[in-house]
mmCIF file of C-alpha atoms and ligand atoms in Angstrom:
data_model
loop_
_atom_site.group_PDB
_atom_site.id
_atom_site.type_symbol
_atom_site.label_atom_id
_atom_site.label_comp_id
_atom_site.label_asym_id
_atom_site.label_seq_id
_atom_site.Cartn_x
_atom_site.Cartn_y
_atom_site.Cartn_z
ATOM 1 C CA UNK D 1 159.487 82.072 90.807
ATOM 2 C CA UNK D 2 157.242 79.367 89.475
ATOM 3 C CA UNK D 3 156.376 78.936 85.801
ATOM 4 C CA UNK D 4 153.207 81.038 85.914
ATOM 5 C CA UNK D 5 154.966 83.807 87.833
ATOM 6 C CA UNK D 6 157.753 83.891 85.235
ATOM 7 C CA UNK D 7 155.139 84.199 82.508
ATOM 8 C CA UNK D 8 153.601 87.122 84.387
ATOM 9 C CA UNK D 9 157.074 88.624 84.819
ATOM 10 C CA UNK D 10 157.717 88.572 81.057
ATOM 11 C CA UNK D 11 154.253 90.015 80.365
ATOM 12 C CA UNK D 12 155.205 92.926 82.638
ATOM 13 C CA UNK D 13 158.505 93.402 80.800
ATOM 14 C CA UNK D 14 156.725 93.282 77.445
ATOM 15 C CA UNK D 15 154.220 95.852 78.721
ATOM 16 C CA UNK D 16 156.897 98.371 79.728
ATOM 17 C CA UNK D 17 158.625 98.115 76.354
ATOM 18 C CA UNK D 18 161.433 95.628 76.913
ATOM 19 C CA UNK D 19 162.297 94.024 73.573
ATOM 20 C CA UNK D 20 165.431 92.021 74.344
ATOM 21 C CA UNK D 21 166.016 89.606 77.194
ATOM 22 C CA UNK D 22 168.474 86.928 78.188
ATOM 23 C CA UNK D 23 167.721 84.163 80.637
ATOM 24 C CA UNK D 24 170.837 83.192 82.524
ATOM 25 C CA UNK D 25 171.813 81.768 85.869
ATOM 26 C CA UNK D 26 173.042 79.821 87.725
ATOM 27 C CA UNK D 27 171.903 77.410 85.082
ATOM 28 C CA UNK D 28 168.538 78.198 83.479
ATOM 29 C CA UNK D 29 168.129 74.876 81.682
ATOM 30 C CA UNK D 30 167.599 73.012 84.956
ATOM 31 C CA UNK D 31 164.628 75.188 85.918
ATOM 32 C CA UNK D 32 161.483 73.036 85.892
ATOM 33 C CA UNK D 33 159.152 74.277 83.148
ATOM 34 C CA UNK D 34 161.840 76.251 81.295
ATOM 35 C CA UNK D 35 160.412 75.087 77.950
ATOM 36 C CA UNK D 36 156.969 76.444 78.855
ATOM 37 C CA UNK D 37 158.447 79.756 80.008
ATOM 38 C CA UNK D 38 160.522 80.158 76.827
ATOM 39 C CA UNK D 39 157.607 79.078 74.619
ATOM 40 C CA UNK D 40 155.373 81.666 76.291
ATOM 41 C CA UNK D 41 157.886 84.486 75.847
ATOM 42 C CA UNK D 42 158.450 83.704 72.176
ATOM 43 C CA UNK D 43 154.768 83.266 71.302
ATOM 44 C CA UNK D 44 152.953 85.679 73.608
ATOM 45 C CA UNK D 45 155.335 88.658 73.915
ATOM 46 C CA UNK D 46 157.398 90.827 71.551
ATOM 47 C CA UNK D 47 160.628 89.980 73.385
ATOM 48 C CA UNK D 48 163.618 88.689 71.437
ATOM 49 C CA UNK D 49 165.078 86.060 73.744
ATOM 50 C CA UNK D 50 168.377 84.320 74.226
ATOM 51 C CA UNK D 51 169.417 81.693 76.743
ATOM 52 C CA UNK D 52 172.841 81.808 78.381
ATOM 53 C CA UNK D 53 173.883 78.434 79.734
ATOM 54 C CA UNK D 54 177.008 76.685 80.951
ATOM 55 C CA UNK D 55 176.193 73.881 78.467
ATOM 56 C CA UNK D 56 175.427 71.273 81.096
ATOM 57 C CA UNK D 57 171.869 70.989 79.749
ATOM 58 C CA UNK D 58 170.937 67.596 78.438
ATOM 59 C CA UNK D 59 170.102 67.433 74.758
ATOM 60 C CA UNK D 60 166.453 66.689 75.393
ATOM 61 C CA UNK D 61 166.007 70.057 77.120
ATOM 62 C CA UNK D 62 167.808 71.836 74.286
ATOM 63 C CA UNK D 63 165.697 70.029 71.680
ATOM 64 C CA UNK D 64 162.555 71.039 73.570
ATOM 65 C CA UNK D 65 163.712 74.675 73.669
ATOM 66 C CA UNK D 66 164.328 74.648 69.916
ATOM 67 C CA UNK D 67 160.908 73.049 69.408
ATOM 68 C CA UNK D 68 159.230 75.967 71.222
ATOM 69 C CA UNK D 69 161.078 78.465 69.028
ATOM 70 C CA UNK D 70 164.396 79.330 70.689
ATOM 71 C CA UNK D 71 166.626 81.071 68.144
ATOM 72 C CA UNK D 72 169.533 82.384 70.248
ATOM 73 C CA UNK D 73 171.926 80.362 72.357
ATOM 74 C CA UNK D 74 174.929 81.601 74.334
ATOM 75 C CA UNK D 75 177.380 79.686 76.456
ATOM 76 C CA UNK D 76 180.644 80.190 78.355
ATOM 77 C CA UNK D 77 183.833 79.358 76.462
ATOM 78 C CA UNK D 78 187.071 80.371 78.144
ATOM 79 C CA UNK D 79 189.636 78.096 76.557
ATOM 80 C CA UNK D 80 190.198 75.774 73.621
ATOM 81 C CA UNK D 81 193.600 74.325 74.470
ATOM 82 C CA UNK D 82 192.863 72.560 77.710
ATOM 83 C CA UNK D 83 193.734 75.064 80.408
ATOM 84 C CA UNK D 84 190.948 77.438 81.405
ATOM 85 C CA UNK D 85 191.256 80.206 83.947
ATOM 86 C CA UNK D 86 190.260 77.651 86.546
ATOM 87 C CA UNK D 87 189.613 73.895 86.445
ATOM 88 C CA UNK D 88 185.846 74.326 86.230
ATOM 89 C CA UNK D 89 186.158 76.681 83.265
ATOM 90 C CA UNK D 90 188.073 74.007 81.270
ATOM 91 C CA UNK D 91 185.307 71.468 81.817
ATOM 92 C CA UNK D 92 182.675 74.058 80.926
ATOM 93 C CA UNK D 93 184.527 75.129 77.796
ATOM 94 C CA UNK D 94 184.898 71.608 76.442
ATOM 95 C CA UNK D 95 181.217 70.934 76.998
ATOM 96 C CA UNK D 96 180.338 74.285 75.486
ATOM 97 C CA UNK D 97 182.091 73.597 72.180
ATOM 98 C CA UNK D 98 180.252 70.274 71.852
ATOM 99 C CA UNK D 99 176.956 71.917 72.789
ATOM 100 C CA UNK D 100 177.450 74.704 70.236
ATOM 101 C CA UNK D 101 178.023 72.136 67.475
ATOM 102 C CA UNK D 102 174.937 70.180 68.514
ATOM 103 C CA UNK D 103 172.719 73.212 68.931
ATOM 104 C CA UNK D 104 173.772 74.467 65.513
ATOM 105 C CA UNK D 105 172.791 71.091 64.038
ATOM 106 C CA UNK D 106 169.361 71.569 65.620
ATOM 107 C CA UNK D 107 168.964 74.752 63.576
ATOM 108 C CA UNK D 108 169.895 77.587 65.974
ATOM 109 C CA UNK D 109 171.894 80.106 63.961
ATOM 110 C CA UNK D 110 172.504 82.864 66.498
ATOM 111 C CA UNK D 111 175.255 81.365 68.654
ATOM 112 C CA UNK D 112 177.583 83.195 71.039
ATOM 113 C CA UNK D 113 180.476 82.153 73.245
ATOM 114 C CA UNK D 114 180.949 84.252 76.404
ATOM 115 C CA UNK D 115 184.693 84.552 76.913
ATOM 116 C CA UNK D 116 185.951 85.736 80.301
ATOM 117 C CA UNK D 117 188.983 87.974 79.891
ATOM 118 C CA UNK D 118 191.411 88.237 82.783
ATOM 119 C CA UNK D 119 195.088 87.818 83.593
ATOM 120 C CA UNK D 120 194.853 84.044 83.296
ATOM 121 C CA UNK D 121 192.843 83.803 80.087
ATOM 122 C CA UNK D 122 194.324 86.662 78.039
ATOM 123 C CA UNK D 123 196.873 84.563 76.142
ATOM 124 C CA UNK D 124 194.160 82.279 74.758
ATOM 125 C CA UNK D 125 191.698 84.931 73.643
ATOM 126 C CA UNK D 126 192.626 85.196 69.913
ATOM 127 C CA UNK D 127 192.677 81.419 69.590
ATOM 128 C CA UNK D 128 189.262 81.033 71.216
ATOM 129 C CA UNK D 129 187.857 83.754 68.943
ATOM 130 C CA UNK D 130 189.278 82.028 65.824
ATOM 131 C CA UNK D 131 187.938 78.638 66.904
ATOM 132 C CA UNK D 132 184.458 79.954 67.626
ATOM 133 C CA UNK D 133 184.430 81.888 64.367
ATOM 134 C CA UNK D 134 185.325 78.732 62.441
ATOM 135 C CA UNK D 135 182.203 77.152 63.969
ATOM 136 C CA UNK D 136 180.065 80.150 62.979
ATOM 137 C CA UNK D 137 179.874 81.343 66.606
ATOM 138 C CA UNK D 138 180.183 84.949 67.834
ATOM 139 C CA UNK D 139 182.555 85.742 70.699
ATOM 140 C CA UNK D 140 181.494 88.132 73.453
ATOM 141 C CA UNK D 141 184.528 89.204 75.460
ATOM 142 C CA UNK D 142 183.795 89.852 79.149
ATOM 143 C CA UNK D 143 186.591 91.288 81.318
ATOM 144 C CA UNK D 144 185.949 89.846 84.764
ATOM 145 C CA UNK D 145 187.532 88.441 87.888
ATOM 146 C CA UNK D 146 185.980 87.350 91.151
ATOM 147 C CA UNK D 147 185.795 89.159 94.443
ATOM 148 C CA UNK D 148 186.824 87.732 97.815
ATOM 149 C CA UNK D 149 185.793 84.095 98.206
ATOM 150 C CA UNK D 150 184.415 84.012 94.656
ATOM 151 C CA UNK D 151 181.689 86.417 95.681
ATOM 152 C CA UNK D 152 180.427 88.589 92.842
ATOM 153 C CA UNK D 153 179.764 91.760 94.831
ATOM 154 C CA UNK D 154 182.751 94.101 95.351
ATOM 155 C CA UNK D 155 185.406 92.440 93.216
ATOM 156 C CA UNK D 156 188.856 92.291 94.737
ATOM 157 C CA UNK D 157 191.748 94.008 92.967
ATOM 158 C CA UNK D 158 194.050 91.541 94.702
ATOM 159 C CA UNK D 159 192.373 88.536 93.095
ATOM 160 C CA UNK D 160 195.036 86.453 91.333
ATOM 161 C CA UNK D 161 193.193 86.844 87.996
ATOM 162 C CA UNK D 162 192.805 90.634 88.213
ATOM 163 C CA UNK D 163 194.723 92.699 85.654
ATOM 164 C CA UNK D 164 197.313 95.104 87.069
ATOM 165 C CA UNK D 165 199.159 98.091 85.572
ATOM 166 C CA UNK D 166 201.870 95.779 84.294
ATOM 167 C CA UNK D 167 199.286 94.145 81.973
ATOM 168 C CA UNK D 168 198.418 97.406 80.208
ATOM 169 C CA UNK D 169 200.576 96.746 77.128
ATOM 170 C CA UNK D 170 199.247 93.199 76.725
ATOM 171 C CA UNK D 171 195.688 94.480 76.918
ATOM 172 C CA UNK D 172 196.438 97.240 74.398
ATOM 173 C CA UNK D 173 197.933 94.632 72.020
ATOM 174 C CA UNK D 174 194.894 92.394 72.440
ATOM 175 C CA UNK D 175 192.589 95.335 71.845
ATOM 176 C CA UNK D 176 194.352 96.083 68.518
ATOM 177 C CA UNK D 177 194.278 92.431 67.539
ATOM 178 C CA UNK D 178 190.551 92.088 68.250
ATOM 179 C CA UNK D 179 189.763 95.310 66.391
ATOM 180 C CA UNK D 180 191.642 94.038 63.337
ATOM 181 C CA UNK D 181 189.907 90.661 63.531
ATOM 182 C CA UNK D 182 186.525 92.371 63.786
ATOM 183 C CA UNK D 183 187.349 94.626 60.810
ATOM 184 C CA UNK D 184 188.296 91.475 58.877
ATOM 185 C CA UNK D 185 184.835 90.038 59.481
ATOM 186 C CA UNK D 186 185.635 87.692 62.372
ATOM 187 C CA UNK D 187 182.553 87.272 64.566
ATOM 188 C CA UNK D 188 183.224 89.457 67.635
ATOM 189 C CA UNK D 189 180.035 90.701 69.260
ATOM 190 C CA UNK D 190 181.550 93.557 71.312
ATOM 191 C CA UNK D 191 181.303 96.977 69.687
ATOM 192 C CA UNK D 192 184.327 98.801 68.273
ATOM 193 C CA UNK D 193 184.383 101.478 70.968
ATOM 194 C CA UNK D 194 184.194 98.812 73.675
ATOM 195 C CA UNK D 195 187.258 97.068 72.246
ATOM 196 C CA UNK D 196 189.065 100.405 71.905
ATOM 197 C CA UNK D 197 188.365 101.325 75.527
ATOM 198 C CA UNK D 198 189.485 97.942 76.838
ATOM 199 C CA UNK D 199 193.005 99.266 77.378
ATOM 200 C CA UNK D 200 191.564 101.958 79.662
ATOM 201 C CA UNK D 201 189.105 99.942 81.714
ATOM 202 C CA UNK D 202 190.230 96.302 81.843
ATOM 203 C CA UNK D 203 192.812 97.183 84.490
ATOM 204 C CA UNK D 204 190.846 98.099 87.598
ATOM 205 C CA UNK D 205 187.460 97.459 85.936
ATOM 206 C CA UNK D 206 186.614 101.087 86.638
ATOM 207 C CA UNK D 207 184.240 102.148 83.872
ATOM 208 C CA UNK D 208 181.027 103.478 85.395
ATOM 209 C CA UNK D 209 177.459 102.935 84.252
ATOM 210 C CA UNK D 210 174.942 105.745 84.006
ATOM 211 C CA UNK D 211 172.797 106.546 87.013
ATOM 212 C CA UNK D 212 169.981 104.854 85.153
ATOM 213 C CA UNK D 213 171.119 101.834 83.222
ATOM 214 C CA UNK D 214 169.162 100.514 80.250
ATOM 215 C CA UNK D 215 169.533 97.016 81.624
ATOM 216 C CA UNK D 216 167.283 95.458 84.243
ATOM 217 C CA UNK D 217 168.535 92.467 86.219
ATOM 218 C CA UNK D 218 165.951 90.188 87.809
ATOM 219 C CA UNK D 219 166.951 87.645 90.404
ATOM 220 C CA UNK D 220 165.481 84.134 90.604
ATOM 221 C CA UNK D 221 162.822 85.265 93.085
ATOM 222 C CA UNK D 222 161.708 88.238 90.973
ATOM 223 C CA UNK D 223 163.674 90.783 93.034
ATOM 224 C CA UNK D 224 165.278 93.549 91.014
ATOM 225 C CA UNK D 225 169.036 93.985 91.293
ATOM 226 C CA UNK D 226 171.244 97.009 90.805
ATOM 227 C CA UNK D 227 173.233 95.073 88.174
ATOM 228 C CA UNK D 228 175.217 91.884 87.595
ATOM 229 C CA UNK D 229 177.544 92.578 90.508
ATOM 230 C CA UNK D 230 175.415 94.313 93.070
ATOM 231 C CA UNK D 231 172.145 93.334 94.630
ATOM 232 C CA UNK D 232 171.771 96.788 96.170
ATOM 233 C CA UNK D 233 169.930 97.898 99.295
ATOM 234 C CA UNK D 234 167.603 100.258 97.379
ATOM 235 C CA UNK D 235 167.235 98.163 94.208
ATOM 236 C CA UNK D 236 166.396 94.940 96.010
ATOM 237 C CA UNK D 237 163.406 96.551 97.722
ATOM 238 C CA UNK D 238 161.702 96.319 94.312
ATOM 239 C CA UNK D 239 160.345 93.326 92.435
ATOM 240 C CA UNK D 240 159.730 92.995 88.715
ATOM 241 C CA UNK D 241 155.984 93.211 89.402
ATOM 242 C CA UNK D 242 156.423 96.754 90.777
ATOM 243 C CA UNK D 243 157.376 97.796 87.238
ATOM 244 C CA UNK D 244 153.779 97.187 86.128
ATOM 245 C CA UNK D 245 152.609 100.137 88.226
ATOM 246 C CA UNK D 246 152.360 103.560 86.664
ATOM 247 C CA UNK D 247 155.795 105.215 86.922
ATOM 248 C CA UNK D 248 157.230 101.996 88.380
ATOM 249 C CA UNK D 249 160.223 101.838 86.058
ATOM 250 C CA UNK D 250 161.193 105.457 86.687
ATOM 251 C CA UNK D 251 160.852 104.996 90.463
ATOM 252 C CA UNK D 252 163.047 101.920 90.337
ATOM 253 C CA UNK D 253 165.658 103.693 88.203
ATOM 254 C CA UNK D 254 165.837 106.520 90.738
ATOM 255 C CA UNK D 255 166.350 104.090 93.599
ATOM 256 C CA UNK D 256 168.850 102.020 91.635
ATOM 257 C CA UNK D 257 171.011 105.071 91.072
ATOM 258 C CA UNK D 258 171.455 105.365 94.869
ATOM 259 C CA UNK D 259 173.106 101.933 94.856
ATOM 260 C CA UNK D 260 175.120 102.519 91.687
ATOM 261 C CA UNK D 261 176.585 105.831 92.766
ATOM 262 C CA UNK D 262 178.819 104.215 95.386
ATOM 263 C CA UNK D 263 180.151 101.506 93.088
ATOM 264 C CA UNK D 264 183.836 101.616 92.089
ATOM 265 C CA UNK D 265 182.985 100.428 88.585
ATOM 266 C CA UNK D 266 183.093 97.464 86.247
ATOM 267 C CA UNK D 267 183.536 96.795 82.556
ATOM 268 C CA UNK D 268 180.465 94.687 81.900
ATOM 269 C CA UNK D 269 179.940 94.864 78.136
ATOM 270 C CA UNK D 270 176.157 94.645 78.352
ATOM 271 C CA UNK D 271 176.007 97.811 80.490
ATOM 272 C CA UNK D 272 178.556 99.592 78.306
ATOM 273 C CA UNK D 273 176.682 98.709 75.119
ATOM 274 C CA UNK D 274 173.348 99.639 76.678
ATOM 275 C CA UNK D 275 174.772 103.033 77.687
ATOM 276 C CA UNK D 276 176.170 103.523 74.190
ATOM 277 C CA UNK D 277 172.815 102.634 72.604
ATOM 278 C CA UNK D 278 171.076 105.046 74.921
ATOM 279 C CA UNK D 279 173.483 107.860 74.124
ATOM 280 C CA UNK D 280 173.087 107.342 70.402
ATOM 281 C CA UNK D 281 169.279 107.126 70.672
ATOM 282 C CA UNK D 282 169.228 110.411 72.570
ATOM 283 C CA UNK D 283 171.764 112.063 70.272
ATOM 284 C CA UNK D 284 169.679 110.930 67.282
ATOM 285 C CA UNK D 285 166.599 112.640 68.665
ATOM 286 C CA UNK D 286 165.175 109.467 70.182
ATOM 287 C CA UNK D 287 163.742 109.055 73.631
ATOM 288 C CA UNK D 288 165.072 107.160 76.627
ATOM 289 C CA UNK D 289 162.656 104.346 75.930
ATOM 290 C CA UNK D 290 164.163 103.886 72.439
ATOM 291 C CA UNK D 291 167.307 102.652 74.152
ATOM 292 C CA UNK D 292 165.711 100.138 76.495
HETATM 293 S S1 LIG A 1 179.434 100.438 87.404
HETATM 294 FE FE1 LIG A 1 177.227 100.163 87.390
HETATM 295 S S2 LIG A 1 176.827 98.270 86.251
HETATM 296 FE FE2 LIG A 1 179.003 98.295 86.845
HETATM 297 S S3 LIG A 1 179.107 97.131 88.771
HETATM 298 FE FE3 LIG A 1 178.892 99.306 89.280
HETATM 299 S S4 LIG A 1 176.693 99.715 89.529
HETATM 300 FE FE4 LIG A 1 176.986 97.734 88.460
#
């Protein structure tokens, strides 16, 4: 979408009650007009915004984003001792640490490192968390491995980075370690129940979202997606602008569930946390929209 269409997109989201959004990619900081889009969202809507980048942005873009009011910055950090889970992740991680230090100096206080957890990265996780914490940065642990040919739809259980049953004890140990670190005040953004359930779902990535997730994924052309992993035959027939119509969100959620129902699962923390928030809003007498 172009700049004006993105502005319209975020006006639609604001209108249907969305209060938190993250712009991610690909790489959002190379989108022409990103500063104008971010400035619009922060000034003209009620949406609390973060940007998720791979830290390849040049400093001028980051300075411009801070100048228009950006307060939250997230980036991928998979390793701090040289060897990432692949060669690209090492390069990204080194750049990310430098970017986090620079962005903090610009005045952004809400900083998060997205840490991919898989068979290759597991041994480094506590060290990455400690390092980020020492910089005042939250860690968000994301269990993930690719599908065939690096494709993100239908992950492969035979991928070399996928956890297997033999990793269960290591995952359980890591889960305990992260829970203790979190209890000790170390900045870990995942919720307690998510960390507790990691031993159950990290092998096989077979947690399942609700029929109607609280999270809406919008592709670069405004098409709605089933979720991070799945474009979805039913979901992708909708665009974000359809949500502006009366009952549009509910119609989309119904169609999305037809795509989700056939999925073998995942352990995306954002979907897990959204489901948890929704459950607690409903249990506390709230409405579905309270959990959006
Ligand atoms: S379980 Fe839900 S959120 Fe996870 S990959 Fe499947 S459809 Fe997407």
